Short mmCIF file of C-alpha atoms in Angstrom, two decimals:
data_model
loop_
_atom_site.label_atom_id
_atom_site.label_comp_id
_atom_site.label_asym_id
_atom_site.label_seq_id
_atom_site.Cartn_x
_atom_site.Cartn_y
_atom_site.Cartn_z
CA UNK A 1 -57.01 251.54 29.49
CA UNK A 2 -57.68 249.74 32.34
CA UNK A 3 -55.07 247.50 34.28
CA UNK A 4 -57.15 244.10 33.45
CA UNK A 5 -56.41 245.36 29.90
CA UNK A 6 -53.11 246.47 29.93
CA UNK A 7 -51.10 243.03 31.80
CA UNK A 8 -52.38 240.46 29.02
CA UNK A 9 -51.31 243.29 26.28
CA UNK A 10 -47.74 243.28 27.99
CA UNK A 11 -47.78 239.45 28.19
CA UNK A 12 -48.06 239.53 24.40
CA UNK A 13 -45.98 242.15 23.45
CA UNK A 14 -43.16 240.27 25.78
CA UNK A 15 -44.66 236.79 24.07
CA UNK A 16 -43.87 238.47 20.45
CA UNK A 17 -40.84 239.78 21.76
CA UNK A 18 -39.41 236.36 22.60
CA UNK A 19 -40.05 234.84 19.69
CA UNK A 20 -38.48 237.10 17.43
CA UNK A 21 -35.24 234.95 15.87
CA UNK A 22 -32.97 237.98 16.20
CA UNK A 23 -33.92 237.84 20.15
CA UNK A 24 -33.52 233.79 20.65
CA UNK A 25 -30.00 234.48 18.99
CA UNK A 26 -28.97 237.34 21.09
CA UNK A 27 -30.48 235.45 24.36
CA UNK A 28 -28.87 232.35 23.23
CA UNK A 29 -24.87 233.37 23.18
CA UNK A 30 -25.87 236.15 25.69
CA UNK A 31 -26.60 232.89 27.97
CA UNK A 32 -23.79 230.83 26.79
CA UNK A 33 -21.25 233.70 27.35
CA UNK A 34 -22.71 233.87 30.73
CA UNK A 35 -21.87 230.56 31.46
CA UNK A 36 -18.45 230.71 29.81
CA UNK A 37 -17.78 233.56 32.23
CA UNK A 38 -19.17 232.33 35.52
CA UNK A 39 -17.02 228.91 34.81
CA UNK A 40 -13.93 230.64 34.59
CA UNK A 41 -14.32 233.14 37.30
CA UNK A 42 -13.27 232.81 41.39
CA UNK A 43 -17.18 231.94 41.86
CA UNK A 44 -16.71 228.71 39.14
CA UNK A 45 -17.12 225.86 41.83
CA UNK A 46 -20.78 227.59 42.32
CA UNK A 47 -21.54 227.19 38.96
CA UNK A 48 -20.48 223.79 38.90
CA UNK A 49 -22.47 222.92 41.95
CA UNK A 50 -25.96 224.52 40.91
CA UNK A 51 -25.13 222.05 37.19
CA UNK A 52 -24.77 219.43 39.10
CA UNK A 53 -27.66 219.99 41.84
CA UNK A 54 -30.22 216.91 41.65
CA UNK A 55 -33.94 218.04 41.08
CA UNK A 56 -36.64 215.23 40.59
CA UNK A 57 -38.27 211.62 42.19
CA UNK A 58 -36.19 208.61 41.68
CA UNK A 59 -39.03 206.60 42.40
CA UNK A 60 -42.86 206.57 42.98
CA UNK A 61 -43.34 204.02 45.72
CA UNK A 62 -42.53 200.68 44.05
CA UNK A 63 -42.12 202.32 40.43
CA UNK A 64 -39.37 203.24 39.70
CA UNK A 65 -38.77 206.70 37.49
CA UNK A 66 -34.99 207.63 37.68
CA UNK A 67 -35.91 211.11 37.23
CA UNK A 68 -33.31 212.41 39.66
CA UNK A 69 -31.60 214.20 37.54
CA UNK A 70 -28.95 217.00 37.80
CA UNK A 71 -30.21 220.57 36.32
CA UNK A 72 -27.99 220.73 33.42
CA UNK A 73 -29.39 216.89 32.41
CA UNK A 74 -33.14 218.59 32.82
CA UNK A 75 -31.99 221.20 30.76
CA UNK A 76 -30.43 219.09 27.58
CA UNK A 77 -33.12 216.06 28.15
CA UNK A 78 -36.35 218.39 29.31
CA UNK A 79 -36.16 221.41 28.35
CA UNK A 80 -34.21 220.81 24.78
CA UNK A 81 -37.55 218.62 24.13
CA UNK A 82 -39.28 221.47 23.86
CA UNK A 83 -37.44 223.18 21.08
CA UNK A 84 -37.20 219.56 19.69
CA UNK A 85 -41.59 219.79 19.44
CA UNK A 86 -41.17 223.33 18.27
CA UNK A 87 -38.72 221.90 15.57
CA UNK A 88 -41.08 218.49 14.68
CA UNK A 89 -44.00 221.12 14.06
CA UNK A 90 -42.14 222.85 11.86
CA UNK A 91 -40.74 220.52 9.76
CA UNK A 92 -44.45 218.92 9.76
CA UNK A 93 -45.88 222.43 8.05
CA UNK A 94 -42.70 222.09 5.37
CA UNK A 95 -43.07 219.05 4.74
CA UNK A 96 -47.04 219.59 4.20
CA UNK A 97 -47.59 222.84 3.23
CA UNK A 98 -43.93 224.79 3.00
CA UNK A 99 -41.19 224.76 1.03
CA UNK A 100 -40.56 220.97 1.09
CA UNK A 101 -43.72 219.95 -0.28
CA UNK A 102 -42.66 220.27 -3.87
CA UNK A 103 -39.63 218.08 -4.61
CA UNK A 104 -38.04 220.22 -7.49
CA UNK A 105 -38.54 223.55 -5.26
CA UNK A 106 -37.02 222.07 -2.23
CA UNK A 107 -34.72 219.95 -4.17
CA UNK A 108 -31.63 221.99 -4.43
CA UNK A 109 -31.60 222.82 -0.66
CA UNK A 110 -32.38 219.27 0.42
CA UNK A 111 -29.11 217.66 -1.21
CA UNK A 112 -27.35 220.41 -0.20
CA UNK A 113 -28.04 219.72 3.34
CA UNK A 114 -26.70 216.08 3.05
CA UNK A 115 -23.76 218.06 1.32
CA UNK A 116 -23.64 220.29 4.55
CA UNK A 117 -23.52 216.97 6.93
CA UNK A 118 -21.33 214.65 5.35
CA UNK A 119 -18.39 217.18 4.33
CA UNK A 120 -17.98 218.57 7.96
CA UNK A 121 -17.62 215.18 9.01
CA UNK A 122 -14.81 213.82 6.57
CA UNK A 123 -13.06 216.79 7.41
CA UNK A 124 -13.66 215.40 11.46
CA UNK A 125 -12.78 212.33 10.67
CA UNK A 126 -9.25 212.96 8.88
CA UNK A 127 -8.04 215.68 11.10
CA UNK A 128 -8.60 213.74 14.54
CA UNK A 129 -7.15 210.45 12.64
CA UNK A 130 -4.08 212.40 11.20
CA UNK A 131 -3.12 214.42 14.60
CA UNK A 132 -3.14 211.16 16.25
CA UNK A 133 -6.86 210.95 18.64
CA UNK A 134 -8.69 207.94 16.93
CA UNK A 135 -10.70 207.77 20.33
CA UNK A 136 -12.08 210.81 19.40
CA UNK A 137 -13.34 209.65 16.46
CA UNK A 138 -17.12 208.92 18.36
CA UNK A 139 -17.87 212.76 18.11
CA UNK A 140 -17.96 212.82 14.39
CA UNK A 141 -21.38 213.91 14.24
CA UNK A 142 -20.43 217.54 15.64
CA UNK A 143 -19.48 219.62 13.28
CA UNK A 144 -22.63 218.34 11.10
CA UNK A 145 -25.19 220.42 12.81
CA UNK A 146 -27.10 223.92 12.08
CA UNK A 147 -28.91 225.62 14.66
CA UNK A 148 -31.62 227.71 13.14
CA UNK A 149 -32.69 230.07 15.69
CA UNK A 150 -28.99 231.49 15.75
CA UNK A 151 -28.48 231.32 11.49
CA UNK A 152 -31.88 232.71 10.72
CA UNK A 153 -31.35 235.32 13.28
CA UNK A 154 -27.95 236.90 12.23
CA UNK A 155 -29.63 236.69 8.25
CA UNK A 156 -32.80 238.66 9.85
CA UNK A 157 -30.01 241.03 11.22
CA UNK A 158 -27.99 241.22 7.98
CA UNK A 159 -29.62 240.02 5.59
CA UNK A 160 -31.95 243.19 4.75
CA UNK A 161 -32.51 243.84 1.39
CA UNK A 162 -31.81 240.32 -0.33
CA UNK A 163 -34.84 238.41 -1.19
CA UNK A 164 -36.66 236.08 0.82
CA UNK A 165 -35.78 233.12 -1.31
CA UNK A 166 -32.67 233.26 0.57
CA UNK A 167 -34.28 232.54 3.91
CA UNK A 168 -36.33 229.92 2.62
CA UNK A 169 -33.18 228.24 1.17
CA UNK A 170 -31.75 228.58 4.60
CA UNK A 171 -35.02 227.49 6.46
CA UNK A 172 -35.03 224.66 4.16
CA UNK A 173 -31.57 223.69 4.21
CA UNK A 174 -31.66 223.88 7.95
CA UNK A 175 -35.07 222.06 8.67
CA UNK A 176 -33.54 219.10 6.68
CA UNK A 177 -29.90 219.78 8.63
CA UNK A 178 -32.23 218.95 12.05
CA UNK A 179 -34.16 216.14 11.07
CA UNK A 180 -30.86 214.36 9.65
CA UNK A 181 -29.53 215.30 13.03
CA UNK A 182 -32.25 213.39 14.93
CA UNK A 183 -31.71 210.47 13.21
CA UNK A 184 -27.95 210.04 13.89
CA UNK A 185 -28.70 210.73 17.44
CA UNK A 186 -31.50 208.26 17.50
CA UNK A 187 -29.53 205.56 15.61
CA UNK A 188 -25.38 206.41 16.51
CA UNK A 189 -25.98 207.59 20.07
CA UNK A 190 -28.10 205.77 21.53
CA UNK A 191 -26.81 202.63 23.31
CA UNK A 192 -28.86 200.05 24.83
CA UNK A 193 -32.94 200.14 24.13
CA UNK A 194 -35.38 199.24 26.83
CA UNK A 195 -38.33 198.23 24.22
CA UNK A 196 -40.98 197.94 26.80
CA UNK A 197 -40.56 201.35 27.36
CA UNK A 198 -40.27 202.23 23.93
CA UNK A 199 -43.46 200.60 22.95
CA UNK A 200 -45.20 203.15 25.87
CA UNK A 201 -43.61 205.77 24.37
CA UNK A 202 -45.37 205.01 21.07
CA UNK A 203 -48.69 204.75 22.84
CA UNK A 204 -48.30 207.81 24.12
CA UNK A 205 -47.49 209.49 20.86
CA UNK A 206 -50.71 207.42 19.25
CA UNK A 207 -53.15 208.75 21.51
CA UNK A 208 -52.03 212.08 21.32
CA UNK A 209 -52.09 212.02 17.90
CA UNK A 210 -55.90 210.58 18.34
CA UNK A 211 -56.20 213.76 20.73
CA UNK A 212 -54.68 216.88 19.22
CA UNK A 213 -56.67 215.39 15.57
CA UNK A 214 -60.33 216.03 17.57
CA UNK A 215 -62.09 218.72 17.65
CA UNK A 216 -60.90 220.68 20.52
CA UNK A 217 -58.07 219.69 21.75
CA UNK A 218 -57.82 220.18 25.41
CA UNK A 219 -54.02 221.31 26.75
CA UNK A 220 -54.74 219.52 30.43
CA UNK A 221 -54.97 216.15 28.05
CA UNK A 222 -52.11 216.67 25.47
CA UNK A 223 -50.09 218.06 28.38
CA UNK A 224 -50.05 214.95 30.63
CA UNK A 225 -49.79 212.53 27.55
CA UNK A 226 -46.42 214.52 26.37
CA UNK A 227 -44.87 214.44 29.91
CA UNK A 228 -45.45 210.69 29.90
CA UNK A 229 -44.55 210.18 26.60
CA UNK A 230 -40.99 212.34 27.38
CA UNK A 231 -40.46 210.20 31.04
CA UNK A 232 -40.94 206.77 28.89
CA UNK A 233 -38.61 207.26 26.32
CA UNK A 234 -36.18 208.68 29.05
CA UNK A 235 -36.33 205.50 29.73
CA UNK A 236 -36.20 203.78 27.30
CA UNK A 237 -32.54 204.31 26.12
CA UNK A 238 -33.92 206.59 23.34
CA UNK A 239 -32.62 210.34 24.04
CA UNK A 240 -35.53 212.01 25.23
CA UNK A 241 -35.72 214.92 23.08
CA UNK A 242 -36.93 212.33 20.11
CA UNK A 243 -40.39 211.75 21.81
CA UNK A 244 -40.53 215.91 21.12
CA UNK A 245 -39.80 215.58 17.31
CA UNK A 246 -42.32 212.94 17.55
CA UNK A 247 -45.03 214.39 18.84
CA UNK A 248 -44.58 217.57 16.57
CA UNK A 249 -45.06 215.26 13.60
CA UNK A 250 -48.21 214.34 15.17
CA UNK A 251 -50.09 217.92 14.82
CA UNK A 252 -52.01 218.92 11.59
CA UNK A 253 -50.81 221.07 9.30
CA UNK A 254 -53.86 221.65 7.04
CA UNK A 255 -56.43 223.68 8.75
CA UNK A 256 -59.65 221.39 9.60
CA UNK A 257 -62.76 221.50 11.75
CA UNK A 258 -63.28 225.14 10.47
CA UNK A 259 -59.91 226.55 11.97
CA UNK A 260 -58.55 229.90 9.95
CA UNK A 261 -55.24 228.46 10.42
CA UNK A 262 -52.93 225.03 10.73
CA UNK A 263 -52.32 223.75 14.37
CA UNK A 264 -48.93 223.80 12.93
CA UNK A 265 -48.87 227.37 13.17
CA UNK A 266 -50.70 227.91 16.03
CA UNK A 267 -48.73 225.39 18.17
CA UNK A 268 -45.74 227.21 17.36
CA UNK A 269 -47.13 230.09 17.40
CA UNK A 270 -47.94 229.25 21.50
CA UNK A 271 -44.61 227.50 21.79
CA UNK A 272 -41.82 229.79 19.99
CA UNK A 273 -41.58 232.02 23.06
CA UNK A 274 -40.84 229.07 25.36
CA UNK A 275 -38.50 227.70 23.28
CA UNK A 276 -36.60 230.63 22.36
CA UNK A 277 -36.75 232.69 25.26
CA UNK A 278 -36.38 229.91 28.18
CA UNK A 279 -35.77 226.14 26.80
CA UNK A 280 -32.57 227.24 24.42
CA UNK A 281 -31.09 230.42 26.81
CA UNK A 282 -31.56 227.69 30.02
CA UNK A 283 -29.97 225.25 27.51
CA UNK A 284 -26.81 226.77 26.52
CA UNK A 285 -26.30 228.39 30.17
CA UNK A 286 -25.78 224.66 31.37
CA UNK A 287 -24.25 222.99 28.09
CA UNK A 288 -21.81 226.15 27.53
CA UNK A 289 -19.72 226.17 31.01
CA UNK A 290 -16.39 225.11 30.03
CA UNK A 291 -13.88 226.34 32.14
CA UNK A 292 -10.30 226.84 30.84
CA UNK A 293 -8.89 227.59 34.59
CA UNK A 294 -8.76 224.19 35.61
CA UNK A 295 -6.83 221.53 34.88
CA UNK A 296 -3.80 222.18 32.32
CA UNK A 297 -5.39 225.67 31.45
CA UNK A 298 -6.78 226.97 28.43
CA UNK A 299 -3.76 225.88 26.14
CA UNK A 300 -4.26 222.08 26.76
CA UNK A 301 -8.09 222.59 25.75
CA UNK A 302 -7.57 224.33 23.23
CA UNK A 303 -4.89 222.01 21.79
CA UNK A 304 -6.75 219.12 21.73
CA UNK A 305 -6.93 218.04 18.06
CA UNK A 306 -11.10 217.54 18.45
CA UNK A 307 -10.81 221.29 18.39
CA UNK A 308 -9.41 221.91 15.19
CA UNK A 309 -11.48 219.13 13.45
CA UNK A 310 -15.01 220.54 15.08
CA UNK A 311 -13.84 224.28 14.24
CA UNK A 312 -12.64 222.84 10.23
CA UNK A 313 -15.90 221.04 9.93
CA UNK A 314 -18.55 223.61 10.93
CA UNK A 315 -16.51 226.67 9.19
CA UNK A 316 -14.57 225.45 6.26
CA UNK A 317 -16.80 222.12 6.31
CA UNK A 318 -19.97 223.20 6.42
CA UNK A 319 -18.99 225.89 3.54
CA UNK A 320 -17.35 223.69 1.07
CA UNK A 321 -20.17 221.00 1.78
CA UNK A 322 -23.21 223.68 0.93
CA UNK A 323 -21.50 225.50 -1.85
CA UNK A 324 -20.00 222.44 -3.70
CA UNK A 325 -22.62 220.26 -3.48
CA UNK A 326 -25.26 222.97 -4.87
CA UNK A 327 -22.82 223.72 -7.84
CA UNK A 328 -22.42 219.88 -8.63
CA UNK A 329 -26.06 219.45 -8.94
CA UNK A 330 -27.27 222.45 -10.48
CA UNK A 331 -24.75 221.98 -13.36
CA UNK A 332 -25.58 218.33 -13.77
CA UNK A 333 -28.96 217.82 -13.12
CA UNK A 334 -32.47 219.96 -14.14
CA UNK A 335 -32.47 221.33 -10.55
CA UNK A 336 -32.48 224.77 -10.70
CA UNK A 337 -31.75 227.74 -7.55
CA UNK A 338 -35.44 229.43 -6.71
CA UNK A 339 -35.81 232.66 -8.62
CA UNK A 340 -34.01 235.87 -7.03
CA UNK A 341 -31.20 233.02 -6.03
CA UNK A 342 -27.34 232.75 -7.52
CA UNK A 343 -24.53 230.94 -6.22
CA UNK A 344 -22.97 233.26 -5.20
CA UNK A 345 -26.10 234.15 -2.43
CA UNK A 346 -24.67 230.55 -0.90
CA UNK A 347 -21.40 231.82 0.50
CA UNK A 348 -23.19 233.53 3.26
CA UNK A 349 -25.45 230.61 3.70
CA UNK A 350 -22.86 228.05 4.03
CA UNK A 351 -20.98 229.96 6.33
CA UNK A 352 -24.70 230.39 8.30
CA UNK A 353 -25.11 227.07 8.18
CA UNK A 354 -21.53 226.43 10.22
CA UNK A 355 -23.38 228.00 13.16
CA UNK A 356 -23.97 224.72 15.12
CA UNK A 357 -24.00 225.16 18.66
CA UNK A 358 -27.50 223.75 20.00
CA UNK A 359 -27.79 220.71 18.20
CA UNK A 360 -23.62 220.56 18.37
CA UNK A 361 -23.18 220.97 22.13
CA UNK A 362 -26.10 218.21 22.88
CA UNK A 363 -24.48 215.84 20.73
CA UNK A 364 -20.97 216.33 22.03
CA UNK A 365 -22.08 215.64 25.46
CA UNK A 366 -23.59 212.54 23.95
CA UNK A 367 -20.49 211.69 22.51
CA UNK A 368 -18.06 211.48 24.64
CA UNK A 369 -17.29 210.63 28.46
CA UNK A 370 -15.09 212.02 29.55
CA UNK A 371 -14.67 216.38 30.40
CA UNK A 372 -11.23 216.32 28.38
CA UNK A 373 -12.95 215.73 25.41
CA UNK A 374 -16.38 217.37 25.85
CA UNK A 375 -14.90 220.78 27.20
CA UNK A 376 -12.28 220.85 24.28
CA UNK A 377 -15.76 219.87 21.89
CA UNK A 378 -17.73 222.81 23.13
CA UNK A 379 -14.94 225.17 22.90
CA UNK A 380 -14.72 224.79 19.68
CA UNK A 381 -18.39 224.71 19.04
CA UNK A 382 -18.80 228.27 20.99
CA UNK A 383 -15.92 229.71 19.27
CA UNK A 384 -16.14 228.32 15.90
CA UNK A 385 -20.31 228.87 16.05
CA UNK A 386 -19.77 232.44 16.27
CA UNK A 387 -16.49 233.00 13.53
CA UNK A 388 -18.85 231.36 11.43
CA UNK A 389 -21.56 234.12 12.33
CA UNK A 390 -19.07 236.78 12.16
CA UNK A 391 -18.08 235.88 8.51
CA UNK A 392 -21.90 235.35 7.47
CA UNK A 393 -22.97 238.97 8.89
CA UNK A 394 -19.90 239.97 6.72
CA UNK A 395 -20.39 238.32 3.81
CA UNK A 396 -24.40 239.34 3.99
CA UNK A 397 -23.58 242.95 3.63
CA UNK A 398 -21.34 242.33 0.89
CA UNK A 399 -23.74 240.35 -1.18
CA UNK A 400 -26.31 243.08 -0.20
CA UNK A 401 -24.62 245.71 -1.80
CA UNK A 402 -23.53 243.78 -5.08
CA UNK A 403 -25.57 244.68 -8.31
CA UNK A 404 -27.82 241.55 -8.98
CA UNK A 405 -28.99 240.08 -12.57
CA UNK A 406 -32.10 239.60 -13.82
CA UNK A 407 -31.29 235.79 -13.96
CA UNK A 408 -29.41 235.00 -10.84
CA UNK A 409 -30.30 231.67 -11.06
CA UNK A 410 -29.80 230.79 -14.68
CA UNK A 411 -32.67 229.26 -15.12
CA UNK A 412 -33.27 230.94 -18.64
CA UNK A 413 -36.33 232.99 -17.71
CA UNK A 414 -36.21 236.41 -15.14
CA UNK A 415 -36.38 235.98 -11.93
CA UNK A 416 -39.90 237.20 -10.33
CA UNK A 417 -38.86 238.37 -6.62
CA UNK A 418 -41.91 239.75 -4.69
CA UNK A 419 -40.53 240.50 -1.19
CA UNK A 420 -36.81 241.33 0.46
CA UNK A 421 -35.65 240.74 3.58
CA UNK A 422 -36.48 243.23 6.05
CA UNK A 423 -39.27 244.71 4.08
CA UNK A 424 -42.68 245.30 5.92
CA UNK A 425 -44.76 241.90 4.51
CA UNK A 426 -41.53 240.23 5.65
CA UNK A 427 -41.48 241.36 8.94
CA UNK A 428 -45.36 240.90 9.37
CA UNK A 429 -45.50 237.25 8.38
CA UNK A 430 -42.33 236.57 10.16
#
């Protein structure tokens, strides 16, 4: 083979690589333990100086950009837009032509996702009020998060052998989880709006929705429109990574103009390495540096009562919230588990679903301002992100190797399951 041949075949074997979900998890607390390290070692003050070192123009001539931003704000507002596109696409396919297309199929996971938000933050809510912090009462919205990369990861890892319907239940559950997310961060944390540059924004997203609808779709167009699009709503007040969800929502997900496939798929398809293998690694390297040296030491952090109430809501929360709600409303209501599918598959997804740390460490620096509170917040996001791993890998191989029923949802009629976890269509279509 010759060497023209051989570099693009290791460019996509290293593209494939990256955008395998069990390697975005591993890169992603690989990079945050990096961090964690590096902040609490003798070299910590150069970690905090290359976080804090300001990239970018403030102004073009008269114009003014304020894009002179510190690397770790590039990395939560810039890069995190990327996974934020990555995530709009996707939901775009479910929502069109996935598992939340049909209402009764994606029913069950859908509520339970609400169920999954709202219990983690009670449980926030009374534990910060009854240990006396009221003030802290502004990250709420912590615990309520799921990252997917890192929960559909560990289930690739563990999960072998149960059926698939468990991963779409998870996908679903999740995809729903984020899109619930962007809202409260578009409508809780967001303080004053600049409309003018809210409006470009839009204009931006219009035209390249006109664009990436033609027939071919040129990158040096969509590219340019998306950068603009990501500077204006920077602007405008907005938090930036919105204009990504926005413009994923933009790309078809039926196949048209002859195309064998969605540009759903094949944007993420393009996209999933860069997201996973640079944007969420570069991410949590910058968001996870907490160091527990400084200051009062690691016993004041960790004492902090918005520690307990983020670590109760995404383990214990997020767990009651998933399993509970799904109970409620397949015992009350005609909703019914997807074949393959028993309750007792949704211990291991609730505590899956506790894993919150991307979405959970951008909106605790959101929510608070000052480091006492945000180092204490991501603390307990690292450290109760991967308990809640720990647990699911446990419980995973427990439910693995438990006899199932014909019925396990009791839905009256057997339960038709095609492909498992791990198997190889599985692993070829995902």
């Amino acid at each position: 083979m010759s060497s023209d041949a051989v570099a693009p075949a290791r460019i996509q074997r290293l593209r494939t690589w990256a955008a395998r979900e069990t390697t975005g998890g591993a890169l992603l607390i690989g990079a945050a333990l990096l961090a964690l390290l590096w902040a609490n070692s003798p070299w910590r003050d150069a970690y905090q100086a290359l976080s804090a070192t300001v990239v970018g123009p403030a102004a073009i001539g008269p114009l003014p950009l304020h894009l002179d931003l510190s690397l770790s704000t590039w990395a939560a507002d810039g890069l995190l837009a990327i996974f934020f596109f990555v995530v709009g696409v996707e939901l775009k396919q479910e929502f069109v032509a996935g598992s939340l297309r049909n209402p009764k199929e994606a029913g069950v996971p859908m509520i339970a996702a609400v169920g999954g938000m709202a219990v983690p933050a009670l449980i926030y809510a009374v534990v910060v009020l009854s240990l006396g912090d009221p003030g802290a009462l502004r990250g709420w919205a912590i615990p309520t998060a799921t990252d997917i990369a890192f929960a559909v990861g560990v289930l690739a890892i563990f999960g072998r052998g149960l059926p698939t319907a468990i991963r779409t239940f998870l996908l679903t559950l999740a995809v729903v989880d984020d899109l619930l997310a962007i809202v409260v961060i578009a409508i809780f944390y967001t303080s004053e709006i600049h409309w003018l540059s809210l409006l470009g924004t839009l204009a931006c997203v219009a035209l390249f929705l006109w664009h990436v609808r033609s027939r071919k779709p040129r990158w040096f167009v969509l590219l340019p429109l998306a950068v603009v699009a990501w500077a204006l709503m920077h602007a405008s007040g907005v938090h930036a990574t919105i204009s990504g969800v926005l413009l994923g929502f933009t790309v078809p997900a039926l196949a048209m103009h002859g195309e064998a496939t969605s540009r759903t798929t094949q944007y993420e398809h393009r996209l999933k390495p860069l997201s996973s293998g640079i944007a969420l690694p570069v991410f949590a390297f910058f968001a996870a540096g907490v160091s527990l040296v400084d200051g009062d030491g690691p016993g004041a952090v960790i004492g902090q009562p918005v520690v307990a109430a983020i670590a109760g809501g995404l383990v214990l929360g997020k767990l009651l919230g998933v399993l509970g709600t799904t109970a409620l409303i397949t015992r009350i209501t005609p909703l019914r588990l997807p074949d393959g599918i028993g309750v007792r598959d949704l211990l291991p997804v609730g505590l899956l679903a506790g894993i919150g740390f991307t979405v959970s460490l951008l909106i605790s620096e959101l929510s608070f301002g000052d480091s006492e509170h945000t180092d204490g917040a991501k603390i307990a996001i690292l450290g109760a992100s991967v308990l809640a791993a720990i647990l699911g890998a446990i419980s995973l191989r427990w439910d693995a190797r438990r006899a199932r029923t014909a019925d396990m949802n009791l839905d009256g009629r057997p339960d038709e399951v095609r492909s498992y976890i791990g198997d190889t269509k599985d692993r070829e279509s995902h």
